[in-house]
Every structure is written in structure tokens, then in C-alpha cells.
mmCIF file with all atom_site columns, C-alpha atoms in Angstrom:
data_model
loop_
_atom_site.group_PDB
_atom_site.id
_atom_site.type_symbol
_atom_site.label_atom_id
_atom_site.label_alt_id
_atom_site.label_comp_id
_atom_site.label_asym_id
_atom_site.label_entity_id
_atom_site.label_seq_id
_atom_site.pdbx_PDB_ins_code
_atom_site.Cartn_x
_atom_site.Cartn_y
_atom_site.Cartn_z
_atom_site.occupancy
_atom_site.B_iso_or_equiv
_atom_site.pdbx_formal_charge
_atom_site.auth_seq_id
_atom_site.auth_comp_id
_atom_site.auth_asym_id
_atom_site.auth_atom_id
_atom_site.pdbx_PDB_model_num
ATOM 1   C CA . GLN A 1 1   ? 88.204  104.072 112.896 1.00 0.00 ? 21  GLN A CA 1
ATOM 2   C CA . VAL A 1 2   ? 87.459  101.698 109.412 1.00 0.00 ? 22  VAL A CA 1
ATOM 3   C CA . GLN A 1 3   ? 90.593  101.768 107.359 1.00 0.00 ? 23  GLN A CA 1
ATOM 4   C CA . LEU A 1 4   ? 90.871  100.000 103.911 1.00 0.00 ? 24  LEU A CA 1
ATOM 5   C CA . VAL A 1 5   ? 94.100  99.902  102.244 1.00 0.00 ? 25  VAL A CA 1
ATOM 6   C CA . GLU A 1 6   ? 94.706  98.347  98.626  1.00 0.00 ? 26  GLU A CA 1
ATOM 7   C CA . SER A 1 7   ? 97.687  97.072  97.343  1.00 0.00 ? 27  SER A CA 1
ATOM 8   C CA . GLY A 1 8   ? 98.914  95.241  94.398  1.00 0.00 ? 28  GLY A CA 1
ATOM 9   C CA . GLY A 1 9   ? 97.999  97.634  91.431  1.00 0.00 ? 29  GLY A CA 1
ATOM 10  C CA . GLY A 1 10  ? 100.567 98.024  88.435  1.00 0.00 ? 30  GLY A CA 1
ATOM 11  C CA . LEU A 1 11  ? 101.163 98.201  84.747  1.00 0.00 ? 31  LEU A CA 1
ATOM 12  C CA . VAL A 1 12  ? 100.792 94.591  83.133  1.00 0.00 ? 32  VAL A CA 1
ATOM 13  C CA . GLN A 1 13  ? 100.421 93.262  79.466  1.00 0.00 ? 33  GLN A CA 1
ATOM 14  C CA . PRO A 1 14  ? 97.404  91.671  78.184  1.00 0.00 ? 34  PRO A CA 1
ATOM 15  C CA . GLY A 1 15  ? 96.894  87.859  79.189  1.00 0.00 ? 35  GLY A CA 1
ATOM 16  C CA . THR A 1 16  ? 98.718  88.539  82.502  1.00 0.00 ? 36  THR A CA 1
ATOM 17  C CA . SER A 1 17  ? 97.445  88.206  85.970  1.00 0.00 ? 37  SER A CA 1
ATOM 18  C CA . LEU A 1 18  ? 97.551  90.560  88.842  1.00 0.00 ? 38  LEU A CA 1
ATOM 19  C CA . THR A 1 19  ? 96.591  89.855  92.496  1.00 0.00 ? 39  THR A CA 1
ATOM 20  C CA . LEU A 1 20  ? 95.174  92.824  94.629  1.00 0.00 ? 40  LEU A CA 1
ATOM 21  C CA . SER A 1 21  ? 95.022  92.932  98.340  1.00 0.00 ? 41  SER A CA 1
ATOM 22  C CA . CYS A 1 22  ? 93.172  95.014  100.948 1.00 0.00 ? 42  CYS A CA 1
ATOM 23  C CA . THR A 1 23  ? 94.107  95.225  104.114 1.00 0.00 ? 43  THR A CA 1
ATOM 24  C CA . ALA A 1 24  ? 91.070  96.118  106.550 1.00 0.00 ? 44  ALA A CA 1
ATOM 25  C CA . SER A 1 25  ? 91.126  97.641  110.221 1.00 0.00 ? 45  SER A CA 1
ATOM 26  C CA . GLY A 1 26  ? 88.723  99.423  112.872 1.00 0.00 ? 46  GLY A CA 1
ATOM 27  C CA . PHE A 1 27  ? 86.059  96.617  112.221 1.00 0.00 ? 47  PHE A CA 1
ATOM 28  C CA . ALA A 1 28  ? 85.235  92.957  112.322 1.00 0.00 ? 48  ALA A CA 1
ATOM 29  C CA . LEU A 1 29  ? 86.222  91.824  109.077 1.00 0.00 ? 49  LEU A CA 1
ATOM 30  C CA . SER A 1 30  ? 84.278  88.377  109.476 1.00 0.00 ? 50  SER A CA 1
ATOM 31  C CA . SER A 1 31  ? 80.740  90.450  110.391 1.00 0.00 ? 51  SER A CA 1
ATOM 32  C CA . VAL A 1 32  ? 80.280  91.880  106.851 1.00 0.00 ? 52  VAL A CA 1
ATOM 33  C CA . ILE A 1 33  ? 80.411  91.274  103.135 1.00 0.00 ? 53  ILE A CA 1
ATOM 34  C CA . MET A 1 34  ? 83.162  93.004  100.954 1.00 0.00 ? 54  MET A CA 1
ATOM 35  C CA . GLY A 1 35  ? 83.483  93.665  97.770  1.00 0.00 ? 55  GLY A CA 1
ATOM 36  C CA . TRP A 1 36  ? 85.592  95.199  94.949  1.00 0.00 ? 56  TRP A CA 1
ATOM 37  C CA . TYR A 1 37  ? 84.966  98.215  92.786  1.00 0.00 ? 57  TYR A CA 1
ATOM 38  C CA . ARG A 1 38  ? 86.650  99.880  89.852  1.00 0.00 ? 58  ARG A CA 1
ATOM 39  C CA . GLN A 1 39  ? 86.266  103.144 87.832  1.00 0.00 ? 59  GLN A CA 1
ATOM 40  C CA . SER A 1 40  ? 87.695  103.928 84.884  1.00 0.00 ? 60  SER A CA 1
ATOM 41  C CA . PRO A 1 41  ? 87.742  107.522 83.397  1.00 0.00 ? 61  PRO A CA 1
ATOM 42  C CA . GLY A 1 42  ? 84.499  108.758 82.093  1.00 0.00 ? 62  GLY A CA 1
ATOM 43  C CA . LYS A 1 43  ? 82.799  105.782 83.513  1.00 0.00 ? 63  LYS A CA 1
ATOM 44  C CA . GLU A 1 44  ? 80.617  105.360 86.612  1.00 0.00 ? 64  GLU A CA 1
ATOM 45  C CA . ARG A 1 45  ? 82.025  103.180 89.168  1.00 0.00 ? 65  ARG A CA 1
ATOM 46  C CA . GLU A 1 46  ? 81.081  99.390  89.269  1.00 0.00 ? 66  GLU A CA 1
ATOM 47  C CA . LEU A 1 47  ? 80.885  96.624  91.693  1.00 0.00 ? 67  LEU A CA 1
ATOM 48  C CA . VAL A 1 48  ? 83.083  94.196  90.113  1.00 0.00 ? 68  VAL A CA 1
ATOM 49  C CA . ALA A 1 49  ? 83.376  91.141  92.611  1.00 0.00 ? 69  ALA A CA 1
ATOM 50  C CA . GLN A 1 50  ? 81.802  90.890  96.148  1.00 0.00 ? 70  GLN A CA 1
ATOM 51  C CA . ILE A 1 51  ? 81.942  88.037  98.667  1.00 0.00 ? 71  ILE A CA 1
ATOM 52  C CA . SER A 1 52  ? 80.154  86.921  101.509 1.00 0.00 ? 72  SER A CA 1
ATOM 53  C CA . SER A 1 53  ? 81.109  87.237  105.209 1.00 0.00 ? 73  SER A CA 1
ATOM 54  C CA . THR A 1 54  ? 82.102  83.830  105.318 1.00 0.00 ? 74  THR A CA 1
ATOM 55  C CA . GLY A 1 55  ? 83.217  83.562  102.017 1.00 0.00 ? 75  GLY A CA 1
ATOM 56  C CA . SER A 1 56  ? 81.031  80.753  100.760 1.00 0.00 ? 76  SER A CA 1
ATOM 57  C CA . ALA A 1 57  ? 79.477  82.793  98.095  1.00 0.00 ? 77  ALA A CA 1
ATOM 58  C CA . ARG A 1 58  ? 80.697  85.015  95.538  1.00 0.00 ? 78  ARG A CA 1
ATOM 59  C CA . ASP A 1 59  ? 79.424  87.149  92.929  1.00 0.00 ? 79  ASP A CA 1
ATOM 60  C CA . TYR A 1 60  ? 80.964  88.717  89.873  1.00 0.00 ? 80  TYR A CA 1
ATOM 61  C CA . VAL A 1 61  ? 79.798  90.969  87.303  1.00 0.00 ? 81  VAL A CA 1
ATOM 62  C CA . GLU A 1 62  ? 79.552  89.407  83.739  1.00 0.00 ? 82  GLU A CA 1
ATOM 63  C CA . SER A 1 63  ? 82.468  91.200  82.179  1.00 0.00 ? 83  SER A CA 1
ATOM 64  C CA . VAL A 1 64  ? 85.019  89.413  84.438  1.00 0.00 ? 84  VAL A CA 1
ATOM 65  C CA . LYS A 1 65  ? 83.255  86.060  85.394  1.00 0.00 ? 85  LYS A CA 1
ATOM 66  C CA . GLU A 1 66  ? 85.846  82.791  84.804  1.00 0.00 ? 86  GLU A CA 1
ATOM 67  C CA . ARG A 1 67  ? 88.719  85.616  85.023  1.00 0.00 ? 87  ARG A CA 1
ATOM 68  C CA . PHE A 1 68  ? 88.631  87.198  88.466  1.00 0.00 ? 88  PHE A CA 1
ATOM 69  C CA . VAL A 1 69  ? 88.309  85.351  91.748  1.00 0.00 ? 89  VAL A CA 1
ATOM 70  C CA . ILE A 1 70  ? 87.391  87.158  95.074  1.00 0.00 ? 90  ILE A CA 1
ATOM 71  C CA . SER A 1 71  ? 88.599  85.646  98.524  1.00 0.00 ? 91  SER A CA 1
ATOM 72  C CA . ARG A 1 72  ? 89.032  86.785  101.710 1.00 0.00 ? 92  ARG A CA 1
ATOM 73  C CA . ASP A 1 73  ? 91.078  85.595  104.835 1.00 0.00 ? 93  ASP A CA 1
ATOM 74  C CA . ASN A 1 74  ? 89.361  86.938  107.619 1.00 0.00 ? 94  ASN A CA 1
ATOM 75  C CA . ALA A 1 75  ? 92.091  85.880  110.530 1.00 0.00 ? 95  ALA A CA 1
ATOM 76  C CA . GLU A 1 76  ? 94.207  88.157  108.833 1.00 0.00 ? 96  GLU A CA 1
ATOM 77  C CA . ASN A 1 77  ? 91.632  90.549  107.891 1.00 0.00 ? 97  ASN A CA 1
ATOM 78  C CA . ILE A 1 78  ? 92.720  90.590  104.093 1.00 0.00 ? 98  ILE A CA 1
ATOM 79  C CA . LEU A 1 79  ? 90.359  90.781  101.066 1.00 0.00 ? 99  LEU A CA 1
ATOM 80  C CA . TYR A 1 80  ? 91.910  89.593  97.629  1.00 0.00 ? 100 TYR A CA 1
ATOM 81  C CA . LEU A 1 81  ? 91.172  90.205  94.141  1.00 0.00 ? 101 LEU A CA 1
ATOM 82  C CA . GLN A 1 82  ? 92.883  87.589  91.782  1.00 0.00 ? 102 GLN A CA 1
ATOM 83  C CA . MET A 1 83  ? 92.799  88.917  87.850  1.00 0.00 ? 103 MET A CA 1
ATOM 84  C CA . ASN A 1 84  ? 93.727  86.503  85.244  1.00 0.00 ? 104 ASN A CA 1
ATOM 85  C CA . ASN A 1 85  ? 93.918  86.908  81.664  1.00 0.00 ? 105 ASN A CA 1
ATOM 86  C CA . LEU A 1 86  ? 93.685  90.788  82.035  1.00 0.00 ? 106 LEU A CA 1
ATOM 87  C CA . ARG A 1 87  ? 92.476  92.911  79.336  1.00 0.00 ? 107 ARG A CA 1
ATOM 88  C CA . PRO A 1 88  ? 92.994  96.496  78.259  1.00 0.00 ? 108 PRO A CA 1
ATOM 89  C CA . GLU A 1 89  ? 89.310  97.284  79.318  1.00 0.00 ? 109 GLU A CA 1
ATOM 90  C CA . ASP A 1 90  ? 90.318  96.317  82.812  1.00 0.00 ? 110 ASP A CA 1
ATOM 91  C CA . THR A 1 91  ? 92.115  99.364  83.113  1.00 0.00 ? 111 THR A CA 1
ATOM 92  C CA . ALA A 1 92  ? 90.725  100.959 86.180  1.00 0.00 ? 112 ALA A CA 1
ATOM 93  C CA . VAL A 1 93  ? 91.351  102.474 89.628  1.00 0.00 ? 113 VAL A CA 1
ATOM 94  C CA . TYR A 1 94  ? 90.354  99.184  91.843  1.00 0.00 ? 114 TYR A CA 1
ATOM 95  C CA . TYR A 1 95  ? 88.422  99.955  95.197  1.00 0.00 ? 115 TYR A CA 1
ATOM 96  C CA . CYS A 1 96  ? 88.133  97.710  98.242  1.00 0.00 ? 116 CYS A CA 1
ATOM 97  C CA . ALA A 1 97  ? 84.727  97.959  99.769  1.00 0.00 ? 117 ALA A CA 1
ATOM 98  C CA . LYS A 1 98  ? 83.165  97.187  103.301 1.00 0.00 ? 118 LYS A CA 1
ATOM 99  C CA . GLY A 1 99  ? 79.616  95.845  103.606 1.00 0.00 ? 119 GLY A CA 1
ATOM 100 C CA . ARG A 1 100 ? 77.156  97.368  105.801 1.00 0.00 ? 120 ARG A CA 1
ATOM 101 C CA . SER A 1 101 ? 76.528  93.890  107.150 1.00 0.00 ? 121 SER A CA 1
ATOM 102 C CA . SER A 1 102 ? 76.295  90.170  106.104 1.00 0.00 ? 122 SER A CA 1
ATOM 103 C CA . ALA A 1 103 ? 73.866  90.661  104.142 1.00 0.00 ? 123 ALA A CA 1
ATOM 104 C CA . TRP A 1 104 ? 73.988  91.805  100.287 1.00 0.00 ? 124 TRP A CA 1
ATOM 105 C CA . THR A 1 105 ? 71.061  94.500  100.310 1.00 0.00 ? 125 THR A CA 1
ATOM 106 C CA . PRO A 1 106 ? 72.180  97.192  102.525 1.00 0.00 ? 126 PRO A CA 1
ATOM 107 C CA . GLY A 1 107 ? 75.347  97.477  100.225 1.00 0.00 ? 127 GLY A CA 1
ATOM 108 C CA . TYR A 1 108 ? 78.405  99.321  101.158 1.00 0.00 ? 128 TYR A CA 1
ATOM 109 C CA . ASP A 1 109 ? 79.397  102.305 103.291 1.00 0.00 ? 129 ASP A CA 1
ATOM 110 C CA . TYR A 1 110 ? 83.399  102.557 103.044 1.00 0.00 ? 130 TYR A CA 1
ATOM 111 C CA . TRP A 1 111 ? 85.675  102.620 100.239 1.00 0.00 ? 131 TRP A CA 1
ATOM 112 C CA . GLY A 1 112 ? 89.529  102.592 100.160 1.00 0.00 ? 132 GLY A CA 1
ATOM 113 C CA . GLN A 1 113 ? 91.716  105.127 98.571  1.00 0.00 ? 133 GLN A CA 1
ATOM 114 C CA . GLY A 1 114 ? 91.950  102.643 95.279  1.00 0.00 ? 134 GLY A CA 1
ATOM 115 C CA . THR A 1 115 ? 94.845  101.181 93.163  1.00 0.00 ? 135 THR A CA 1
ATOM 116 C CA . GLN A 1 116 ? 95.449  102.007 89.590  1.00 0.00 ? 136 GLN A CA 1
ATOM 117 C CA . VAL A 1 117 ? 95.767  98.432  87.269  1.00 0.00 ? 137 VAL A CA 1
ATOM 118 C CA . THR A 1 118 ? 96.757  99.492  83.572  1.00 0.00 ? 138 THR A CA 1
ATOM 119 C CA . VAL A 1 119 ? 96.673  96.551  81.239  1.00 0.00 ? 139 VAL A CA 1
ATOM 120 C CA . SER A 1 120 ? 98.895  97.496  78.188  1.00 0.00 ? 140 SER A CA 1
ATOM 121 C CA . SER A 1 121 ? 100.882 96.248  75.963  1.00 0.00 ? 141 SER A CA 1
#
């Protein structure tokens, strides 16, 4: 069955960097888009970044552009999110998500359990 396991979260100070990883199993990673969502208390879950099946195209929510980088290693079945210059407002639980297909439109159908990222001085 599909499994998505996130890791790499933690407590960091503003301005520092953190890299999240998502290990995928139970499906062909190379055949679908992948994404990272986040959710903070009292807010809806939002799509932060997504990447095409080959990694050639990437898209980010405006608030993380120029700071976050999404990447993937299809051979190792791992999705990454490199987060730079972190801000307190980046504090959230971050979720890895599996796309329904290689196209953007159908969206996502599986999410991992999430990893907590807390940005605080």
C-alpha cells in the first residue's frame, strides 16, 4: 500500500535552514507529481510546493518563493523540501503528498503523517 514517511522536522531559529525528506513506497514515484503541504493551528492546510514527475517543473506558494526548494530523487523514492531563511510564520506541520497522476489538475490522493517544524528564537 501507499506509504509516505516524512522526516527532518524540528525546532530552529529564524533565518536558519532545514531540509525535510519524504520516503515513498507502494507506488511508482516517477509516475506522479509530488507536493508538500503545511498546516498551522487554526489554519487550513495549504499546498506549499509541488514538483512534476520528472522534476523539470516546480511551483511554489508566493510566501515561500526564493526561500524553499522542492526536489525529488526518483531512483531512491525520496522527496525533499529545502527550507532556507525560515520565519516564525513557517511554523507548521509539513505533509508530503502523492499526486493522482503526472498531471497537475487531478491533485493529490495520499498524505503522510506529517513532521513538525517550529521556527522560534
